[in-house]
Every structure is written in C-alpha cells, then in structure tokens.
C-alpha cells in the first residue's frame, strides 16, 4: 500500500475528474462536494506519503514492475513529497474558497470541476515524474486544462487565454525539441540515467542546445522574465474562484520540473564554452527578481500587481537553487513552497475584493480596510510573508537564500534578494496607503463575509505562519535529502 | 562557407526541420488572424515531430518485434521504437492542443465578431 502512494495521489483526482460527468449528471450540486472530497483524500494521502518518505528515504516507483532505464519511473523523494503536500493543501483551501460565489454559472458547471481535478492530477504527475518525456506529457495536461480554466471566465479572458495557449504550446514544443536533442545524444530519457551519461557529453553542441531548449520551454511555463508576458493578463482575467490555484501552482510546479533537471544534470562548475551554467542561471534569476518587483510597483490593477510579485519570486527561487550550495538550494526550495501558499492567499484576497467591493484597482481600495476586518487581517499576514518578516515562512526562505549567496560569495545575488524585498515592501505600502485611507463619507457597517471565505483565508494565513514556525524541521529535512543525493 | 554548405547538404532532414520551424514561428508572430496563428503553431509542432522521426529513421530496418525463435538479436536490423512512441504521444498532445485552441477561437469569434487580432485588441481597450 505505502509504495503505491504516488500513483494513488495521481489517480484520486484523475478518476474523480473523469467520472465527474457520470456521477453528477442528475445532481450538479454534488460537484463542489465531490471535488473537495477528492482533494481532502489527496491531502490525507500526501501526509501519509510524507511520513513514508521520512521513514524510508527516496523511493523509486517502477510502473508495471519494469525498472528505471527501460520502464517508466516515478521518483518519490522528499521534495516531491513536500511539494505534493503543499499542492493538496492549496487545492483544498482554494476549493473551499471557490464556494464564495455560488451564484456564478461556473460554480454549477460540471466540466469546470473536471478541469480542476485533471489539472491537479497533472501537477502531481509533473512533481513525481523522473523521466523527461513524462514531464512533457503532464506539463501539457496542466497547460491544456489551464488554458480552458482561464478562458472559462469568457469575455476578455478568452483573448488572454488564447495568447497563453500560443505561448504555452510553443514552450512545450521547445521542451520537446530539447528532449529530442538529449535523446539523440544519450539514448535515454530517464533523469537518473541522463545524469550518469551527460557530464562527459557537456562539450557536445547537441546537449548544450537541448538543455537550452528545455530551459527556454520551461521558462515560458514558469513565466520567467522576459518570457512572462502571458501571465499577468491571463491570471488577472481568469475566474476569481480558480485564479488562486492557477497562480500558486502552475508556475511553481514548472519550476520544480526545471529544478529536478538542473539539479540532476547540471553539476556545480559545469561550463558550456567557458560560460558557467549555474552562474548564468543565477544572473537570469537576479534579473527576473528585480524587473518583476519593479513592474509590480508600477501596476495599478491589484491582481496584475500580485501576478508580477509572483513573477519576481520565480526569479528569487531560481537564484536560490542555482547558488550551488546546500543552504541556498534548501532556501530556494523552501521559498518555493511558501510562494505557492502566498500567491494563493493574495489571489484569494484580490478575488474577494472584486466580489464584495468590486475593487479592481488601487483607487477602488480606498476605505476598504474599515469594512472588512477579515480581508485586512489576511492581507496583513500575506504582506508580512511576501516582504519576508519573521515569523512567516517567507523570512526563512529569503534568509537562507541570502546566507547561501554569501557562502558562495555571490554578493550581487544577495543584493538582488534584498532589493526585491524592498520593492515588495514598496508595493505593499502602496496597497496599504489606499487600504487604510479615510473615506469621505461615514464608514458603513462592517461587511459580513461568508463562512467559506473566513475558513479559507484563516487556513491559508495559518499555514503561512505554520510554515515559518516549522521552518527548522523542514530545512533539516530538505538539507538531509540533498546531502543524501536525493532530489 | 563551403564547409557549412557541405554539412547542410549532408543533412537535408535537418534543413527541412529548421525551415519548417522558423516558418511556423514567422506565421505565429506575423499574421494577425488567430486561425493563421494556430496554423503557424501547428507547423512548429509538426516540425519538431518531423525532427523526432528523421533522427530515428534507419536504412533497411524492420519493425522491432522479436519472435521467440529470432535467436541473437542484431539491433541494427530493427527500428528504434522509442522515438516513434514519443511521436505518437506528441501528436496526441498536438491534437488536444488544437481542439482546445479551436474552441477558444470560436468562442472569441462569437464574442468579438472577428478573428483579426487588431480588431479584437481595439475592442479590448
């Protein structure tokens, strides 16, 4: 039983998604409950999975009993276990949040829930896959459901979903091209097998080209600057009930796929025609962190501002994992987990603001702080986490990335982390200055928010703080798994 | 220069792949019509599939089915099945993408009454 947990984690949302039209054909009101139930089972399974990995170390799951280079393998290691746990948690919370607007036609549509469930199963697949081609297939599962979910809002969102589709599919094609290059050079697609064969082939242009294509393809998927242009429009116009899940998981999981490839294939000090690859990746991360933060600062639309904040955090995580030392890597991974939770929280707040106050821009926020104590509390916690103050997880992630940068003596990277923190602080000050602005008219009664919103905002705020309080344990766990040759 | 030409002539498949790939990107970027953009995307995807098929082609090779009485197997006599399996999966992904994209395009047409990107962007403002 315990060895089948990765597959069960994939199958539960997948089977539920496929059978949703059958189960609920005559009773559409069951859809939200069944979806929530599937995510709840996933959450329990992923907790069990984490316990198994903690007890037994990394486990390789061979499909059909065919061992790795010949068969298809999934790798159930500590990073996969933690990221899957966070994805399940975020799915449960955003699904509760999705009940906020029960009158919306989308909330009653069966295909909508099918798409959400299949997307989450694809995310689980990307995280566990230890094989480049499997990653491609699951990336496309996630991307296709993502296009449909963004487009489900109708109107403007259709155009942005189409743009997302063009860029996303082009990214996937680049990834496939890179994978083909690596296959031509090595004759294998299994990551562990590639890690054995690639180091001596690093001088080959086919291998270098393949890695570049893979990186470019995944950069589009993870919205790394300057390939981010699809993200802000798509997520700002996506349905409010699904935007938190999309924003918190899709880009982060694509980044996890790249981190696995980077960690197993690009060792410390690898150079392709005298360019140290890891340093190059780190500099790309620096650029993304700084430009993303600066772009967030000049936005006036709240959702777009949060989307750019997420883009700048992708850069921060890339800095952390590309420093080439354990502290930085663990910091980057920890920040990735935190960022998933923070983005979900921010988009939930932005969605609730649209629902209760029809507030889209910073101007619309004036005086909201007086009416909505729940939203204020959640926004304060999210802001503290985004800026990176203890006791939230954001602080410990950034702190370790900076420690790693100092350890590697890459002072510019450390500076970039601090500068992007200041930029984050700046745009949250902009938000709060409007938020607590005294309105001209007498303040109305505090707004009564629905229980769904209270539970989801409470849970996500608690998990942000809990991640900070448990940061020591998680770091020990991450560092142990890295030094044991995991990932 | 002549060396480069020589290498290119020896690799006609690769040249075709590069031409198709760049052509597709050009169509995606240059044409304002959404369906033509999709055709561009389709050409890019097909060029990569062509690349996968081209490098796995083998002269005089047969289907990789090993019979019980085949004896010692010479790999040179059999085509490599893996790239073909990849190709089939990639085609499936491509068709799924095409389905979703056509659904989006038809929804855009119903909503905006046009397939021209310039007209649609004008309406978005």
Coordinates of C-alpha atoms in Angstrom, one line a residue:
Chain A
X1 CA 0.0 0.0 0.0
X2 CA 2.6 2.6 1.1
X3 CA 4.7 2.1 -2.0
X4 CA 1.7 2.9 -4.2
X5 CA 1.0 6.2 -2.6
X6 CA 2.4 8.4 -5.5
X7 CA 0.1 6.6 -8.0
X8 CA -2.8 6.9 -5.7
X9 CA -2.2 10.6 -5.3
X10 CA -2.4 10.9 -9.1
X11 CA -5.3 8.5 -9.6
X12 CA -7.7 10.0 -7.0
X13 CA -8.1 13.4 -8.7
X14 CA -7.8 11.9 -12.1
X15 CA -10.5 9.3 -11.7
X16 CA -12.8 11.7 -9.9
X17 CA -12.3 14.2 -12.7
X18 CA -13.1 11.8 -15.4
X19 CA -16.1 10.3 -13.6
X20 CA -17.5 13.6 -12.5
X21 CA -19.9 13.9 -15.5
X22 CA -21.2 10.4 -14.8
X23 CA -21.6 10.8 -11.1
X24 CA -23.2 14.2 -11.1
X25 CA -25.2 14.2 -14.4
X26 CA -28.5 14.4 -12.5
X27 CA -27.3 16.2 -9.4
X28 CA -24.9 19.1 -10.3
X29 CA -24.9 20.3 -6.8
X30 CA -22.7 17.4 -5.8
X31 CA -19.8 18.7 -7.9
X32 CA -18.2 21.0 -5.3
X33 CA -18.5 18.5 -2.5
X34 CA -17.1 15.6 -4.6
X35 CA -14.1 17.8 -5.7
X36 CA -13.5 18.9 -2.2
X37 CA -13.7 15.3 -1.1
X38 CA -11.1 14.2 -3.7
X39 CA -8.8 17.0 -2.6
X40 CA -9.3 16.0 1.0
X41 CA -8.4 12.4 0.3
X42 CA -5.3 13.7 -1.6
X43 CA -4.3 15.8 1.4
X44 CA -4.5 12.7 3.7
X45 CA -2.6 10.6 1.2
X46 CA 0.1 13.2 0.8
X47 CA 0.6 13.4 4.6
X48 CA 0.9 9.6 4.7
X49 CA 3.3 9.8 1.7
X50 CA 5.5 12.4 3.6
X51 CA 5.6 10.1 6.6
X52 CA 6.6 7.2 4.4
X53 CA 9.4 9.2 2.7
X54 CA 10.6 10.5 6.1
X55 CA 10.8 6.9 7.3
X56 CA 12.2 5.2 4.3
X57 CA 14.0 7.9 2.2
X58 CA 13.6 8.3 -1.5
X59 CA 11.5 5.6 -3.2
X60 CA 11.5 4.9 -6.9
X61 CA 8.2 3.7 -8.3
X62 CA 8.6 1.5 -11.4
X63 CA 5.4 1.2 -13.5
X64 CA 4.4 -2.3 -14.3
X65 CA 7.5 -3.6 -12.5
X66 CA 9.9 -2.5 -15.2
X67 CA 12.9 -0.9 -13.6
X68 CA 14.1 2.5 -14.5
X69 CA 16.1 2.9 -17.7
X70 CA 13.8 0.6 -19.6
X71 CA 10.5 1.2 -17.9
X72 CA 8.9 4.4 -16.7
X73 CA 9.8 5.5 -13.2
X74 CA 8.4 8.0 -10.7
X75 CA 10.6 9.3 -8.0
X76 CA 9.0 9.8 -4.6
X77 CA 11.6 11.8 -2.7
X78 CA 11.4 14.4 0.0
X79 CA 11.0 17.4 -2.4
X80 CA 8.2 15.7 -4.3
X81 CA 6.5 14.7 -1.0
X82 CA 6.6 18.2 0.4
X83 CA 5.5 19.9 -2.8
X84 CA 2.6 17.5 -3.3
X85 CA 1.5 18.1 0.3
X86 CA 1.5 21.9 -0.3
X87 CA -0.4 21.4 -3.6
X88 CA -3.0 19.3 -1.9
X89 CA -3.3 21.9 0.9
X90 CA -3.7 24.8 -1.5
X91 CA -6.2 22.8 -3.6
X92 CA -8.4 22.1 -0.6
X93 CA -8.3 25.7 0.6
X94 CA -8.9 27.2 -2.8
X95 CA -11.8 24.7 -3.3
X96 CA -13.4 25.9 -0.1
X97 CA -12.8 29.5 -1.3
X98 CA -14.4 28.6 -4.6
X99 CA -17.8 28.4 -2.8
X100 CA -17.7 32.1 -2.1
X101 CA -19.6 32.9 -5.3
X102 CA -22.2 30.1 -5.5
X103 CA -24.4 32.1 -7.8
X104 CA -21.8 32.1 -10.6
X105 CA -22.8 29.9 -13.5
X106 CA -19.3 28.4 -13.5
X107 CA -19.8 27.1 -9.9
X108 CA -22.6 24.9 -11.3
X109 CA -20.8 23.6 -14.4
X110 CA -19.6 20.0 -14.3
X111 CA -16.7 20.4 -16.8
X112 CA -15.3 23.2 -14.7
X113 CA -14.7 20.7 -11.8
X114 CA -13.4 18.1 -14.2
X115 CA -10.8 20.5 -15.4
X116 CA -9.7 21.5 -11.9
X117 CA -9.3 17.8 -10.9
X118 CA -7.4 16.8 -14.0
X119 CA -5.2 19.9 -13.7
X120 CA -4.3 18.9 -10.1
X121 CA -3.6 15.3 -11.2
X122 CA -1.3 16.7 -13.9
X123 CA 0.6 18.7 -11.3
X124 CA 1.1 15.6 -9.2
X125 CA 2.4 13.9 -12.3
X126 CA 5.0 16.6 -13.1
X127 CA 6.2 16.5 -9.5
X128 CA 6.8 12.8 -9.3
X129 CA 7.9 12.1 -12.9
X130 CA 11.6 11.1 -13.1
X131 CA 11.5 10.9 -16.9
X132 CA 11.8 13.9 -19.3
X133 CA 9.0 12.7 -21.6
X134 CA 6.6 12.1 -18.7
X135 CA 7.2 15.7 -17.6
X136 CA 6.3 16.9 -21.1
X137 CA 3.0 15.0 -21.1
X138 CA 2.0 16.2 -17.7
X139 CA 3.1 19.7 -18.5
X140 CA 0.7 19.6 -21.4
X141 CA -2.1 18.2 -19.3
X142 CA -1.7 21.0 -16.8
X143 CA -1.3 23.6 -19.6
X144 CA -4.4 22.5 -21.6
X145 CA -6.7 22.5 -18.6
X146 CA -5.1 25.8 -17.5
X147 CA -6.0 27.4 -20.9
X148 CA -9.5 26.2 -20.6
X149 CA -9.9 27.4 -17.0
X150 CA -8.5 30.9 -17.8
X151 CA -10.9 31.1 -20.8
X152 CA -13.8 29.9 -18.7
X153 CA -14.3 33.5 -17.5
X154 CA -15.4 34.5 -21.0
X155 CA -15.1 37.9 -22.5
X156 CA -11.6 39.4 -22.3
X157 CA -10.2 36.3 -20.7
X158 CA -10.8 34.4 -23.9
X159 CA -8.2 36.5 -25.8
X160 CA -5.7 36.3 -23.0
X161 CA -6.3 32.5 -22.7
X162 CA -5.6 32.2 -26.4
X163 CA -2.4 34.2 -26.0
X164 CA -1.4 32.0 -23.1
X165 CA -2.2 29.0 -25.3
X166 CA 0.0 30.2 -28.2
X167 CA 3.0 30.9 -25.9
X168 CA 2.5 27.9 -23.7
X169 CA 2.2 25.4 -26.6
X170 CA 5.3 27.0 -28.2
X171 CA 7.1 26.5 -24.9
X172 CA 6.0 22.9 -24.7
X173 CA 7.2 22.4 -28.3
X174 CA 10.6 23.9 -27.4
X175 CA 10.8 21.5 -24.5
X176 CA 10.0 18.5 -26.7
X177 CA 12.7 19.7 -29.1
X178 CA 15.3 19.9 -26.3
X179 CA 14.2 16.5 -25.0
X180 CA 14.8 15.1 -28.6
X181 CA 18.3 16.6 -28.6
X182 CA 19.2 15.0 -25.3
X183 CA 17.7 11.6 -26.5
X184 CA 19.8 11.8 -29.7
X185 CA 22.9 12.5 -27.7
X186 CA 22.4 10.0 -24.9
X187 CA 19.8 7.4 -25.9
X188 CA 17.9 7.8 -22.7
X189 CA 15.2 10.0 -21.2
X190 CA 15.4 8.9 -17.5
X191 CA 16.8 11.7 -15.4
X192 CA 19.0 9.5 -13.2
X193 CA 20.3 7.7 -16.3
X194 CA 20.9 11.1 -18.1
X195 CA 22.8 12.3 -15.0
X196 CA 25.3 9.4 -15.5
X197 CA 25.8 9.9 -19.2
X198 CA 25.6 13.7 -19.6
X199 CA 28.7 15.0 -17.8
X200 CA 31.2 13.7 -20.3
X201 CA 29.0 15.0 -23.2
X202 CA 28.7 18.5 -22.0
X203 CA 31.0 19.8 -24.7
X204 CA 28.6 18.5 -27.4
X205 CA 26.5 21.2 -29.0
X206 CA 23.5 18.9 -29.2
X207 CA 23.5 18.5 -25.4
X208 CA 24.0 22.2 -24.8
X209 CA 21.3 23.1 -27.3
X210 CA 19.0 20.5 -25.8
X211 CA 19.4 21.9 -22.3
X212 CA 18.9 25.5 -23.7
X213 CA 15.7 24.5 -25.5
X214 CA 14.4 22.7 -22.3
X215 CA 15.2 25.7 -20.2
X216 CA 13.5 28.1 -22.7
X217 CA 10.4 25.9 -22.9
X218 CA 10.1 25.7 -19.1
X219 CA 10.9 29.4 -18.7
X220 CA 7.7 30.2 -20.7
X221 CA 5.8 27.8 -18.5
X222 CA 7.2 29.2 -15.3
X223 CA 6.9 32.8 -16.6
X224 CA 10.5 33.7 -16.1
X225 CA 11.2 37.3 -17.2
X226 CA 11.4 38.1 -20.2
X227 CA 9.1 35.2 -21.1
X228 CA 6.4 36.2 -18.7
X229 CA 4.1 38.3 -20.8
X230 CA 1.2 35.8 -20.9
X231 CA 0.9 35.5 -17.1
X232 CA -0.4 38.9 -15.7
X233 CA -3.3 39.2 -18.2
X234 CA -4.2 35.6 -18.0
X235 CA -4.4 35.4 -14.2
X236 CA -5.9 38.9 -13.8
X237 CA -8.8 37.9 -16.0
X238 CA -9.2 34.2 -15.0
X239 CA -12.3 33.4 -12.9
X240 CA -11.8 34.5 -9.4
X241 CA -12.5 31.1 -8.0
X242 CA -9.7 29.4 -9.9
X243 CA -7.1 32.2 -10.1
X244 CA -5.6 31.3 -6.7
X245 CA -5.0 27.7 -7.6
X246 CA -3.5 28.6 -11.0
X247 CA -1.3 31.3 -9.7
X248 CA 0.0 29.3 -6.8
X249 CA 0.7 26.0 -8.5
X250 CA 1.2 26.1 -12.3
X251 CA 4.4 28.3 -12.5
X252 CA 5.8 26.8 -9.3
X253 CA 5.4 23.2 -10.5
X254 CA 7.1 24.0 -13.8
X255 CA 9.9 25.5 -11.8
X256 CA 10.1 22.2 -9.8
X257 CA 10.4 20.3 -13.1
X258 CA 13.3 22.6 -14.0
X259 CA 14.9 22.3 -10.6
X260 CA 14.9 18.5 -10.9
X261 CA 16.6 18.7 -14.3
X262 CA 19.0 21.3 -13.2
X263 CA 19.9 19.5 -10.0
X264 CA 20.5 16.1 -11.6
X265 CA 22.0 17.3 -14.9
X266 CA 24.0 20.5 -14.3
X267 CA 26.6 19.9 -11.6
X268 CA 28.5 22.7 -9.8
X269 CA 31.1 24.3 -12.1
X270 CA 29.8 22.9 -15.4
X271 CA 30.8 25.2 -18.2
X272 CA 29.5 25.3 -21.7
X273 CA 32.0 27.1 -23.9
X274 CA 33.5 28.9 -20.9
X275 CA 30.1 30.1 -19.5
X276 CA 29.5 28.7 -16.0
X277 CA 25.9 27.5 -16.4
X278 CA 24.8 27.8 -12.8
X279 CA 26.1 31.4 -12.5
X280 CA 24.3 32.2 -15.7
X281 CA 21.0 30.8 -14.3
X282 CA 21.6 32.8 -11.1
X283 CA 22.0 36.0 -13.1
X284 CA 18.8 35.3 -15.0
X285 CA 17.1 34.9 -11.6
X286 CA 18.6 38.2 -10.4
X287 CA 17.2 40.0 -13.5
X288 CA 13.8 38.4 -13.1
X289 CA 13.6 39.2 -9.4
X290 CA 14.5 42.8 -9.9
X291 CA 12.5 43.6 -13.0
X292 CA 9.4 41.6 -11.7
X293 CA 9.5 43.6 -8.5
X294 CA 9.8 46.9 -10.4
X295 CA 7.0 46.0 -12.7
X296 CA 4.8 45.1 -9.8
X297 CA 5.4 48.5 -8.3
X298 CA 4.1 50.4 -11.3
X299 CA 0.8 48.4 -11.6
X300 CA -2.5 49.9 -10.6
X301 CA -4.6 46.8 -11.0
X302 CA -4.4 44.7 -7.8
X303 CA -4.4 41.3 -9.5
X304 CA -1.7 42.3 -12.0
X305 CA 0.4 43.6 -9.2
X306 CA 0.2 40.3 -7.3
X307 CA 0.9 38.4 -10.6
X308 CA 4.1 40.5 -11.1
X309 CA 5.0 39.8 -7.5
X310 CA 4.8 36.1 -8.2
X311 CA 7.0 36.6 -11.3
X312 CA 9.7 38.3 -9.2
X313 CA 9.5 35.4 -6.7
X314 CA 10.2 32.9 -9.5
X315 CA 13.5 34.8 -10.0
X316 CA 14.3 34.6 -6.3
X317 CA 13.8 30.9 -6.2
X318 CA 15.9 30.4 -9.3
X319 CA 18.7 32.4 -7.5
X320 CA 18.5 30.2 -4.5
X321 CA 18.6 26.9 -6.3
X322 CA 21.4 28.0 -8.7
X323 CA 23.8 29.1 -6.0
X324 CA 25.4 25.7 -6.0
X325 CA 25.4 25.1 -2.2
X326 CA 23.0 23.3 0.1
X327 CA 21.9 26.4 2.1
X328 CA 20.9 28.3 -1.0
X329 CA 19.2 25.2 -2.5
X330 CA 17.2 24.5 0.6
X331 CA 16.3 28.2 0.9
X332 CA 15.1 28.3 -2.7
X333 CA 13.0 25.1 -2.3
X334 CA 11.6 26.4 1.0
X335 CA 10.7 29.7 -0.6
X336 CA 9.0 27.9 -3.5
X337 CA 6.7 26.1 -1.0
X338 CA 6.0 29.4 0.7
X339 CA 5.4 31.2 -2.5
X340 CA 2.7 28.7 -3.5
X341 CA 0.8 29.5 -0.3
X342 CA 1.4 33.2 -0.5
X343 CA 0.2 33.5 -4.1
X344 CA -2.9 31.6 -3.3
X345 CA -3.6 33.9 -0.4
X346 CA -3.1 37.1 -2.4
X347 CA -5.3 36.0 -5.3
X348 CA -8.0 34.9 -2.8
X349 CA -7.9 38.3 -1.3
X350 CA -8.0 40.0 -4.7
X351 CA -10.9 37.8 -5.8
X352 CA -12.9 38.5 -2.6
X353 CA -12.3 42.3 -3.1
X354 CA -13.8 42.0 -6.5
X355 CA -16.7 40.1 -5.2
X356 CA -17.6 42.2 -2.1
X357 CA -16.3 45.7 -3.1
X358 CA -16.0 45.4 -6.9
X359 CA -12.5 46.7 -6.3
X360 CA -10.1 46.0 -9.2
X361 CA -7.6 48.8 -8.9
X362 CA -5.7 50.5 -6.1
X363 CA -8.1 53.5 -6.3
X364 CA -11.1 51.3 -5.6
X365 CA -9.5 50.1 -2.4
X366 CA -9.9 53.4 -0.5
X367 CA -11.7 52.8 2.8
X368 CA -12.0 49.0 2.3
X369 CA -9.9 48.4 5.4
X370 CA -12.7 49.8 7.7
X371 CA -15.3 47.5 6.3
X372 CA -13.6 44.2 6.0
X373 CA -11.6 43.1 9.1
X374 CA -11.2 39.5 7.7
X375 CA -9.6 40.7 4.5
X376 CA -7.5 43.2 6.3
X377 CA -6.1 40.5 8.6
X378 CA -5.4 38.1 5.8
X379 CA -3.7 40.9 3.7
X380 CA -1.5 41.9 6.6
X381 CA -0.3 38.3 7.1
X382 CA 0.2 37.9 3.4
X383 CA 2.1 41.2 3.2
X384 CA 4.3 40.2 6.1
X385 CA 5.1 36.9 4.4
X386 CA 5.7 38.5 1.0
X387 CA 8.0 41.1 2.4
X388 CA 9.7 38.4 4.4
X389 CA 9.4 39.2 8.1
X390 CA 9.6 36.5 10.8
X391 CA 7.6 34.5 11.9
X392 CA 6.3 33.8 8.4
X393 CA 8.0 31.3 6.1
X394 CA 8.9 34.0 3.6
X395 CA 11.6 35.3 6.0
X396 CA 13.3 31.9 6.5
X397 CA 13.4 31.3 2.8
X398 CA 14.9 34.6 1.9
X399 CA 17.3 34.5 4.8
X400 CA 18.7 31.2 3.7
X401 CA 19.0 32.3 0.0
X402 CA 21.0 35.3 1.3
X403 CA 23.1 33.1 3.5
X404 CA 23.7 30.8 0.5
X405 CA 24.7 33.7 -1.7
X406 CA 27.2 34.9 1.0
X407 CA 28.6 31.4 1.3
X408 CA 29.1 31.3 -2.4
X409 CA 30.4 34.9 -2.3
X410 CA 27.9 36.0 -4.9
X411 CA 27.3 39.4 -3.3
X412 CA 25.2 40.6 -6.2
X413 CA 22.7 37.8 -5.8
X414 CA 22.4 38.7 -2.1
X415 CA 21.9 42.3 -3.0
X416 CA 19.2 41.3 -5.5
X417 CA 17.3 39.4 -2.9
X418 CA 17.4 42.4 -0.6
X419 CA 16.5 44.8 -3.4
X420 CA 13.5 42.7 -4.4
X421 CA 12.4 42.6 -0.8
X422 CA 12.5 46.4 -0.7
X423 CA 10.4 46.5 -3.9
X424 CA 7.9 44.2 -2.4
X425 CA 7.7 46.4 0.7
X426 CA 7.2 49.4 -1.6
X427 CA 4.2 47.9 -3.4
X428 CA 2.6 46.7 -0.3
X429 CA 3.0 50.2 1.2
X430 CA 1.2 51.5 -1.9
X431 CA -1.7 49.0 -1.3
X432 CA -1.9 49.8 2.4
X433 CA -1.9 53.5 1.9
X434 CA -5.1 53.1 -0.1
X435 CA -6.5 50.4 2.1
X436 CA -6.5 52.4 5.3
X437 CA -7.4 55.6 3.6
X438 CA -10.1 57.5 5.5
X439 CA -13.2 57.6 3.2
X440 CA -15.0 60.9 2.9
X441 CA -18.4 59.5 3.8
X442 CA -19.1 58.0 7.2
X443 CA -17.9 54.4 7.3
X444 CA -20.6 51.8 6.7
X445 CA -21.2 48.8 8.9
X446 CA -18.5 46.0 8.8
X447 CA -19.2 43.7 6.0
X448 CA -20.5 40.2 6.8
X449 CA -18.3 37.8 4.8
X450 CA -19.3 34.2 4.1
X451 CA -18.0 31.3 6.1
X452 CA -16.3 29.9 3.1
X453 CA -14.1 33.0 2.8
X454 CA -13.4 33.0 6.6
X455 CA -12.3 29.4 6.6
X456 CA -10.2 29.6 3.5
X457 CA -8.5 32.9 4.5
X458 CA -7.9 31.7 8.0
X459 CA -6.5 28.4 6.9
X460 CA -4.1 30.0 4.4
X461 CA -2.9 32.6 6.9
X462 CA -2.3 29.9 9.5
X463 CA -0.4 27.8 7.0
X464 CA 1.9 30.8 6.1
X465 CA 2.7 31.2 9.8
X466 CA 2.9 27.5 10.4
X467 CA 5.5 27.2 7.6
X468 CA 7.6 29.8 9.4
X469 CA 7.3 28.1 12.7
X470 CA 8.2 24.7 11.3
X471 CA 10.9 26.1 9.1
X472 CA 13.7 24.5 11.1
X473 CA 12.3 21.0 10.7
X474 CA 11.6 21.4 7.0
X475 CA 15.1 22.8 6.4
X476 CA 16.7 19.9 8.2
X477 CA 14.6 17.6 6.1
X478 CA 15.5 19.3 2.8
X479 CA 19.2 19.5 3.6
X480 CA 19.3 15.9 4.7
X481 CA 17.7 14.8 1.4
X482 CA 20.1 16.9 -0.7
X483 CA 23.2 15.6 1.1
X484 CA 21.8 12.0 0.7
X485 CA 21.8 12.5 -3.1
X486 CA 18.0 12.9 -3.3
X487 CA 16.1 15.3 -5.5
Chain B
X1 CA 31.3 28.8 -46.0
X2 CA 31.7 25.8 -48.4
X3 CA 32.2 23.5 -45.4
X4 CA 28.9 24.8 -43.9
X5 CA 27.1 24.2 -47.3
X6 CA 28.6 20.7 -47.4
X7 CA 27.3 19.9 -43.9
X8 CA 23.9 21.3 -44.8
X9 CA 23.7 19.2 -48.0
X10 CA 24.5 16.1 -46.0
X11 CA 21.7 16.8 -43.6
X12 CA 18.6 17.6 -45.7
X13 CA 16.2 16.5 -43.0
X14 CA 17.7 18.9 -40.6
X15 CA 17.5 21.7 -43.1
X16 CA 13.8 20.9 -43.7
X17 CA 13.2 20.9 -39.9
X18 CA 14.9 24.3 -39.5
X19 CA 12.9 25.8 -42.4
X20 CA 9.6 24.5 -41.1
X21 CA 10.3 25.6 -37.5
X22 CA 11.3 29.1 -38.5
X23 CA 8.4 29.4 -41.0
X24 CA 5.9 28.4 -38.3
X25 CA 7.3 30.9 -35.8
X26 CA 7.1 33.6 -38.5
X27 CA 3.5 32.8 -39.2
X28 CA 2.7 32.8 -35.5
X29 CA 4.3 36.2 -35.0
X30 CA 3.4 38.0 -38.2
X31 CA -0.2 37.1 -39.0
X32 CA -3.0 39.0 -37.3
X33 CA -5.5 36.3 -38.0
X34 CA -5.9 33.9 -35.0
X35 CA -6.5 30.8 -37.1
X36 CA -3.4 31.5 -39.1
X37 CA -1.5 31.9 -35.8
X38 CA -2.8 28.4 -34.9
X39 CA -1.6 27.1 -38.3
X40 CA 1.8 28.6 -37.5
X41 CA 1.8 26.8 -34.1
X42 CA 0.8 23.6 -35.8
X43 CA 3.7 23.9 -38.3
X44 CA 6.2 24.4 -35.4
X45 CA 4.8 21.4 -33.6
X46 CA 4.9 19.3 -36.8
X47 CA 8.5 20.4 -37.5
X48 CA 9.6 19.0 -34.1
X49 CA 7.7 15.8 -34.8
X50 CA 9.5 15.6 -38.2
X51 CA 12.8 16.1 -36.3
X52 CA 11.9 13.1 -34.0
X53 CA 11.0 10.9 -36.9
X54 CA 14.0 12.0 -39.0
X55 CA 16.7 11.1 -36.5
X56 CA 15.1 7.7 -35.7
X57 CA 14.9 6.6 -39.4
X58 CA 17.2 3.7 -40.2
X59 CA 18.0 2.2 -43.5
X60 CA 16.8 -1.4 -44.1
X61 CA 15.4 -1.7 -40.5
X62 CA 12.2 -3.5 -39.7
X63 CA 9.6 -3.4 -37.0
X64 CA 11.0 -4.1 -33.6
X65 CA 9.1 -7.2 -32.9
X66 CA 11.3 -10.1 -31.6
X67 CA 10.0 -13.5 -32.1
X68 CA 10.7 -16.5 -29.8
X69 CA 12.8 -18.1 -32.5
X70 CA 14.7 -14.9 -33.5
X71 CA 17.9 -16.1 -31.7
X72 CA 20.5 -13.4 -31.1
X73 CA 19.1 -10.0 -32.0
X74 CA 21.2 -7.5 -34.1
X75 CA 19.9 -4.1 -33.1
X76 CA 21.0 -2.7 -36.5
X77 CA 18.2 -4.6 -38.1
X78 CA 15.4 -3.1 -36.1
X79 CA 14.0 0.4 -35.9
X80 CA 14.2 2.1 -32.5
X81 CA 10.6 2.0 -31.2
X82 CA 11.1 4.7 -28.6
X83 CA 11.2 7.8 -30.8
X84 CA 8.1 6.5 -32.6
X85 CA 6.3 6.1 -29.3
X86 CA 7.3 9.6 -28.4
X87 CA 6.0 10.8 -31.8
X88 CA 2.6 9.2 -31.3
X89 CA 2.2 10.8 -27.9
X90 CA 3.4 14.2 -29.2
X91 CA 0.8 14.0 -32.0
X92 CA -1.9 13.2 -29.4
X93 CA -0.8 16.2 -27.4
X94 CA -0.8 18.4 -30.5
X95 CA -4.3 17.3 -31.4
X96 CA -5.6 18.0 -27.9
X97 CA -4.0 21.5 -28.1
X98 CA -5.6 22.1 -31.5
X99 CA -9.0 21.1 -30.1
X100 CA -8.7 23.5 -27.1
X101 CA -7.4 26.3 -29.3
X102 CA -10.2 25.9 -31.9
X103 CA -12.7 26.0 -29.1
X104 CA -11.2 29.2 -27.8
X105 CA -11.0 30.7 -31.3
X106 CA -14.7 30.0 -31.9
X107 CA -15.6 31.5 -28.5
X108 CA -13.6 34.6 -29.4
X109 CA -15.4 34.9 -32.7
X110 CA -18.8 34.6 -31.1
X111 CA -17.8 37.3 -28.5
X112 CA -15.9 39.8 -30.6
X113 CA -17.3 39.0 -34.1
X114 CA -13.8 38.9 -35.7
X115 CA -10.7 36.8 -35.9
X116 CA -8.4 39.7 -36.6
X117 CA -6.2 40.4 -33.6
X118 CA -6.0 44.1 -34.3
X119 CA -9.8 44.4 -34.3
X120 CA -10.1 42.3 -31.1
X121 CA -7.4 44.3 -29.3
X122 CA -9.2 47.5 -30.3
X123 CA -12.3 46.2 -28.7
X124 CA -10.5 45.2 -25.5
X125 CA -9.5 48.8 -24.8

